[in-house]
Amino acid sequence: AGIAEGRLSDPELALDVLAAAAAEAPDDLLVLDHIERLRRDRGDWGGVLEVLEKKSTVETDPVRRAEVLVSIAELRAGANDLGGAILS
């Protein structure tokens, strides 16, 4: 994924590679972090929200999980989904 993104300047290919890695290891936070960053770079906020929701279910560190939940609430509030933001 790093080669596709960096040397080939192909973030779409990098996302495809990372999606395949996530399918094999759905709880791999490093893979999810990379997917989140690439989706943020593209402005794919629905995709970012999807990744954050997944991260919130697999993150075991309470502080990092709280940060993920805050990010989810902020995205939902920014999308005028106040009900979803409050429930996060």
Tab-separated table of C-alpha atoms in Angstrom:
chain	number	residue	atom	x	y	z
A	1	ALA	CA	0.000	0.000	0.000
A	2	GLY	CA	2.867	2.344	0.811
A	3	ILE	CA	4.445	1.774	-2.590
A	4	ALA	CA	1.135	2.367	-4.364
A	5	GLU	CA	0.546	5.590	-2.478
A	6	GLY	CA	4.096	6.938	-2.370
A	7	ARG	CA	6.099	5.820	-5.351
A	8	LEU	CA	3.233	5.266	-7.762
A	9	SER	CA	1.121	8.191	-6.505
A	10	ASP	CA	-1.948	5.967	-6.675
A	11	PRO	CA	-4.039	6.373	-3.510
A	12	GLU	CA	-6.882	4.374	-5.065
A	13	LEU	CA	-4.622	1.357	-5.478
A	14	ALA	CA	-3.339	1.888	-1.940
A	15	LEU	CA	-6.954	1.839	-0.674
A	16	ASP	CA	-7.631	-1.360	-2.622
A	17	VAL	CA	-4.568	-3.021	-1.098
A	18	LEU	CA	-5.526	-1.848	2.386
A	19	ALA	CA	-9.119	-3.019	1.926
A	20	ALA	CA	-7.798	-6.483	1.061
A	21	ALA	CA	-5.585	-6.387	4.157
A	22	ALA	CA	-8.557	-5.305	6.293
A	23	ALA	CA	-10.601	-8.195	4.920
A	24	GLU	CA	-7.884	-10.587	6.102
A	25	ALA	CA	-7.294	-8.838	9.442
A	26	PRO	CA	-10.379	-6.743	10.255
A	27	ASP	CA	-9.123	-5.858	13.748
A	28	ASP	CA	-5.741	-4.502	12.589
A	29	LEU	CA	-5.745	-0.919	13.856
A	30	LEU	CA	-2.687	0.020	11.802
A	31	VAL	CA	-4.488	-0.933	8.586
A	32	LEU	CA	-7.596	0.927	9.732
A	33	ASP	CA	-5.494	4.006	10.551
A	34	HIS	CA	-4.052	4.028	7.021
A	35	ILE	CA	-7.486	3.591	5.442
A	36	GLU	CA	-8.858	6.422	7.577
A	37	ARG	CA	-6.017	8.756	6.557
A	38	LEU	CA	-6.432	8.018	2.838
A	39	ARG	CA	-10.189	8.533	3.046
A	40	ARG	CA	-9.686	11.827	4.907
A	41	ASP	CA	-7.245	12.928	2.200
A	42	ARG	CA	-9.939	12.224	-0.417
A	43	GLY	CA	-12.653	13.976	1.588
A	44	ASP	CA	-14.598	10.711	1.808
A	45	TRP	CA	-16.295	11.545	5.108
A	46	GLY	CA	-18.761	8.666	4.895
A	47	GLY	CA	-15.824	6.308	4.477
A	48	VAL	CA	-13.992	7.949	7.370
A	49	LEU	CA	-17.054	7.489	9.570
A	50	GLU	CA	-17.268	3.822	8.573
A	51	VAL	CA	-13.616	3.260	9.537
A	52	LEU	CA	-13.995	5.150	12.814
A	53	GLU	CA	-17.029	3.070	13.738
A	54	LYS	CA	-15.012	-0.094	13.091
A	55	LYS	CA	-12.103	1.266	15.123
A	56	SER	CA	-14.450	2.027	18.012
A	57	THR	CA	-15.338	-1.659	18.229
A	58	VAL	CA	-11.777	-3.001	18.132
A	59	GLU	CA	-9.782	-0.377	20.054
A	60	THR	CA	-8.915	-1.711	23.501
A	61	ASP	CA	-7.135	1.336	24.926
A	62	PRO	CA	-9.814	3.403	26.712
A	63	VAL	CA	-8.192	6.763	25.929
A	64	ARG	CA	-7.771	6.011	22.220
A	65	ARG	CA	-11.299	4.577	22.063
A	66	ALA	CA	-12.635	7.785	23.616
A	67	GLU	CA	-10.741	9.811	20.989
A	68	VAL	CA	-12.304	7.699	18.235
A	69	LEU	CA	-15.780	8.207	19.703
A	70	VAL	CA	-15.216	11.973	19.889
A	71	SER	CA	-14.137	11.955	16.226
A	72	ILE	CA	-17.316	10.067	15.310
A	73	ALA	CA	-19.453	12.596	17.196
A	74	GLU	CA	-17.652	15.526	15.545
A	75	LEU	CA	-18.158	14.087	12.058
A	76	ARG	CA	-21.817	13.448	12.715
A	77	ALA	CA	-22.308	16.925	14.180
A	78	GLY	CA	-20.585	18.408	11.140
A	79	ALA	CA	-22.988	16.470	8.930
A	80	ASN	CA	-25.959	17.798	10.953
A	81	ASP	CA	-26.620	14.337	12.377
A	82	LEU	CA	-27.033	15.686	15.882
A	83	GLY	CA	-29.001	12.656	17.054
A	84	GLY	CA	-26.190	10.377	15.939
A	85	ALA	CA	-23.588	12.692	17.440
A	86	ILE	CA	-25.293	12.601	20.824
A	87	LEU	CA	-25.616	8.797	20.746
A	88	SER	CA	-21.920	8.310	19.902
